[in-house]
């Protein structure tokens, strides 16, 4: 069995420092572009560079969310943003858009692309499908049971991630109906 990785969210630099100093193996955070948490404190280009440096000096990985659904007119800019993240040394990007998954995996083969829980992967076939497109890790849907997670792990050998905390998604991970109804904006955008 592989070592379990403790991956903590970091909504701002103070949260990043707290996670790093508290023993996280990795942090995930959002930048100022293409991030599902557009109204949260996020990292701009300069603070992303500082965050990656701070974490890496301390042996902690940094994963950046690029986890919204993209339109045709946004795809080239999102790939440019992935290039920026690649060049500043992030350890992975977490995506929701299937086109960005394939484009980023092809353009930057040594930058791991992780499938967000928002991609709603519930089974081994889905995990293998995204792995075939270039995904290095699948963040499984939150509603899976431990037995279902184990089955995907046993049947695929793909690097998997599971949330141990929840959010406002109702019904299925990634289908953010509740946030859309309550706040007038979808977690997918």
Short mmCIF file of C-alpha atoms in Angstrom, two decimals:
data_model
loop_
_atom_site.label_atom_id
_atom_site.label_comp_id
_atom_site.label_asym_id
_atom_site.label_seq_id
_atom_site.Cartn_x
_atom_site.Cartn_y
_atom_site.Cartn_z
CA UNK A 1 0.00 0.00 0.00
CA UNK A 2 1.25 3.44 -0.88
CA UNK A 3 1.79 6.09 1.79
CA UNK A 4 -1.28 8.16 2.47
CA UNK A 5 -0.78 11.79 1.51
CA UNK A 6 -2.32 14.50 3.67
CA UNK A 7 -3.52 17.17 1.25
CA UNK A 8 -4.89 20.36 2.81
CA UNK A 9 -6.73 23.31 1.28
CA UNK A 10 -5.04 26.69 1.34
CA UNK A 11 -7.34 29.62 0.57
CA UNK A 12 -4.69 32.24 1.27
CA UNK A 13 -1.04 32.46 2.27
CA UNK A 14 -1.76 32.26 6.00
CA UNK A 15 -3.73 29.03 5.49
CA UNK A 16 -0.94 27.66 3.31
CA UNK A 17 1.65 28.38 5.99
CA UNK A 18 -0.56 26.81 8.66
CA UNK A 19 -1.05 23.65 6.58
CA UNK A 20 2.66 23.38 5.77
CA UNK A 21 3.74 23.98 9.38
CA UNK A 22 1.12 21.51 10.64
CA UNK A 23 2.50 18.62 8.62
CA UNK A 24 0.58 18.56 5.32
CA UNK A 25 2.33 16.61 2.58
CA UNK A 26 0.69 18.79 -0.06
CA UNK A 27 -1.65 21.75 -0.38
CA UNK A 28 -4.18 22.66 -3.01
CA UNK A 29 -5.05 26.23 -3.79
CA UNK A 30 -6.71 28.39 -6.36
CA UNK A 31 -5.15 31.04 -8.46
CA UNK A 32 -6.82 34.15 -9.75
CA UNK A 33 -7.86 32.44 -13.01
CA UNK A 34 -10.16 29.54 -13.89
CA UNK A 35 -10.82 28.63 -10.28
CA UNK A 36 -14.20 27.44 -8.99
CA UNK A 37 -13.78 29.58 -5.89
CA UNK A 38 -13.59 32.86 -7.79
CA UNK A 39 -14.96 34.91 -4.88
CA UNK A 40 -12.56 33.51 -2.29
CA UNK A 41 -9.12 34.83 -1.42
CA UNK A 42 -6.96 33.41 -4.15
CA UNK A 43 -3.35 33.59 -5.22
CA UNK A 44 -2.28 35.95 -8.00
CA UNK A 45 0.82 35.28 -10.12
CA UNK A 46 3.28 36.78 -7.66
CA UNK A 47 1.77 35.12 -4.59
CA UNK A 48 1.61 31.77 -6.43
CA UNK A 49 5.35 31.96 -7.04
CA UNK A 50 5.89 32.78 -3.36
CA UNK A 51 3.56 29.94 -2.26
CA UNK A 52 5.34 27.35 -4.42
CA UNK A 53 8.72 28.47 -3.13
CA UNK A 54 7.58 28.48 0.51
CA UNK A 55 6.07 25.00 0.24
CA UNK A 56 8.87 23.42 -1.77
CA UNK A 57 11.59 24.67 0.59
CA UNK A 58 9.71 22.74 3.29
CA UNK A 59 9.19 19.62 1.18
CA UNK A 60 5.49 20.18 0.55
CA UNK A 61 3.82 19.81 -2.86
CA UNK A 62 1.52 22.44 -4.37
CA UNK A 63 -1.49 21.55 -6.52
CA UNK A 64 -3.34 24.40 -8.23
CA UNK A 65 -7.01 24.21 -9.17
CA UNK A 66 -7.92 25.09 -12.72
CA UNK A 67 -11.30 23.55 -12.08
CA UNK A 68 -14.07 25.23 -13.99
CA UNK A 69 -15.82 24.27 -17.18
CA UNK A 70 -14.29 26.23 -20.04
CA UNK A 71 -15.80 27.72 -23.16
CA UNK A 72 -14.07 27.66 -26.55
CA UNK A 73 -12.93 31.25 -26.10
CA UNK A 74 -11.30 30.43 -22.72
CA UNK A 75 -9.43 27.27 -23.64
CA UNK A 76 -6.29 28.87 -25.11
CA UNK A 77 -5.97 31.23 -22.13
CA UNK A 78 -6.45 28.33 -19.71
CA UNK A 79 -3.67 26.41 -21.45
CA UNK A 80 -1.44 29.51 -21.24
CA UNK A 81 -2.23 29.63 -17.51
CA UNK A 82 -1.30 25.95 -17.20
CA UNK A 83 2.00 26.83 -18.92
CA UNK A 84 2.62 29.55 -16.33
CA UNK A 85 1.89 27.06 -13.52
CA UNK A 86 4.19 24.51 -15.11
CA UNK A 87 7.02 27.02 -15.39
CA UNK A 88 6.76 28.15 -11.76
CA UNK A 89 7.05 24.54 -10.65
CA UNK A 90 3.64 23.54 -9.32
CA UNK A 91 3.44 19.83 -8.67
CA UNK A 92 0.07 19.28 -10.37
CA UNK A 93 -3.00 21.01 -11.68
CA UNK A 94 -6.49 19.91 -10.75
CA UNK A 95 -8.97 20.24 -13.63
CA UNK A 96 -12.66 19.77 -14.31
CA UNK A 97 -12.76 20.43 -18.05
CA UNK A 98 -12.07 17.33 -20.13
CA UNK A 99 -10.56 19.33 -23.01
CA UNK A 100 -8.09 21.05 -20.68
CA UNK A 101 -7.18 17.65 -19.21
CA UNK A 102 -6.19 16.33 -22.63
CA UNK A 103 -4.53 19.54 -23.85
CA UNK A 104 -2.47 20.08 -20.67
CA UNK A 105 -1.43 16.42 -20.44
CA UNK A 106 -0.20 16.56 -24.06
CA UNK A 107 1.48 19.97 -23.78
CA UNK A 108 3.20 19.34 -20.44
CA UNK A 109 3.71 15.58 -20.07
CA UNK A 110 5.74 15.96 -16.87
CA UNK A 111 3.10 18.16 -15.17
CA UNK A 112 0.66 15.81 -13.46
CA UNK A 113 -2.97 16.59 -14.21
CA UNK A 114 -5.48 15.52 -11.57
CA UNK A 115 -9.20 15.05 -12.27
CA UNK A 116 -11.24 17.13 -9.84
CA UNK A 117 -14.03 15.59 -7.80
CA UNK A 118 -16.18 17.83 -10.00
CA UNK A 119 -15.61 15.35 -12.84
CA UNK A 120 -17.92 12.98 -10.93
CA UNK A 121 -15.86 9.79 -11.26
CA UNK A 122 -17.79 6.97 -9.57
CA UNK A 123 -16.29 3.83 -11.03
CA UNK A 124 -13.27 2.04 -12.44
CA UNK A 125 -14.22 2.61 -16.08
CA UNK A 126 -14.44 6.37 -15.54
CA UNK A 127 -11.08 6.39 -13.75
CA UNK A 128 -9.44 4.43 -16.57
CA UNK A 129 -11.03 6.68 -19.21
CA UNK A 130 -9.52 9.83 -17.71
CA UNK A 131 -6.19 8.10 -17.09
CA UNK A 132 -6.11 7.23 -20.79
CA UNK A 133 -6.55 10.95 -21.55
CA UNK A 134 -3.54 11.76 -19.37
CA UNK A 135 -4.81 12.10 -15.81
CA UNK A 136 -2.28 11.02 -13.19
CA UNK A 137 -4.72 11.14 -10.27
CA UNK A 138 -8.48 10.88 -9.92
CA UNK A 139 -10.24 12.72 -7.11
CA UNK A 140 -13.19 10.40 -6.67
CA UNK A 141 -16.76 11.56 -6.16
CA UNK A 142 -17.39 12.34 -2.49
CA UNK A 143 -20.43 10.12 -2.15
CA UNK A 144 -18.59 6.84 -2.75
CA UNK A 145 -18.45 4.37 0.10
CA UNK A 146 -15.14 3.03 1.36
CA UNK A 147 -15.93 -0.27 -0.34
CA UNK A 148 -16.53 1.49 -3.67
CA UNK A 149 -13.27 3.42 -3.32
CA UNK A 150 -11.45 0.18 -2.60
CA UNK A 151 -12.98 -1.44 -5.68
CA UNK A 152 -11.77 1.40 -7.96
CA UNK A 153 -8.32 1.18 -6.38
CA UNK A 154 -8.16 -2.59 -6.80
CA UNK A 155 -9.43 -2.52 -10.38
CA UNK A 156 -7.30 0.31 -11.75
CA UNK A 157 -4.03 0.90 -9.91
CA UNK A 158 -4.56 4.61 -10.63
CA UNK A 159 -3.53 7.18 -8.03
CA UNK A 160 -6.73 8.10 -6.17
CA UNK A 161 -7.74 10.88 -3.85
CA UNK A 162 -10.79 11.10 -1.62
CA UNK A 163 -12.22 13.99 0.35
CA UNK A 164 -12.70 13.47 4.07
CA UNK A 165 -14.74 16.65 4.40
CA UNK A 166 -17.79 17.89 2.58
CA UNK A 167 -19.11 20.86 0.72
CA UNK A 168 -22.42 22.21 -0.50
CA UNK A 169 -22.76 19.82 -3.43
CA UNK A 170 -26.07 18.00 -3.47
CA UNK A 171 -26.71 14.64 -5.09
CA UNK A 172 -23.40 14.05 -6.87
CA UNK A 173 -19.96 15.56 -6.57
CA UNK A 174 -19.36 18.15 -9.22
CA UNK A 175 -23.01 18.76 -9.92
CA UNK A 176 -23.18 21.86 -7.77
CA UNK A 177 -26.91 22.49 -7.75
CA UNK A 178 -27.15 23.77 -4.18
CA UNK A 179 -24.53 26.50 -4.59
CA UNK A 180 -26.33 27.63 -7.73
CA UNK A 181 -29.71 27.79 -5.99
CA UNK A 182 -28.49 29.44 -2.79
CA UNK A 183 -25.93 31.88 -4.16
CA UNK A 184 -26.96 32.30 -7.75
CA UNK A 185 -23.67 30.94 -9.04
CA UNK A 186 -22.55 27.43 -9.77
CA UNK A 187 -19.45 25.86 -8.27
CA UNK A 188 -18.67 24.70 -11.80
CA UNK A 189 -17.97 28.27 -12.90
#
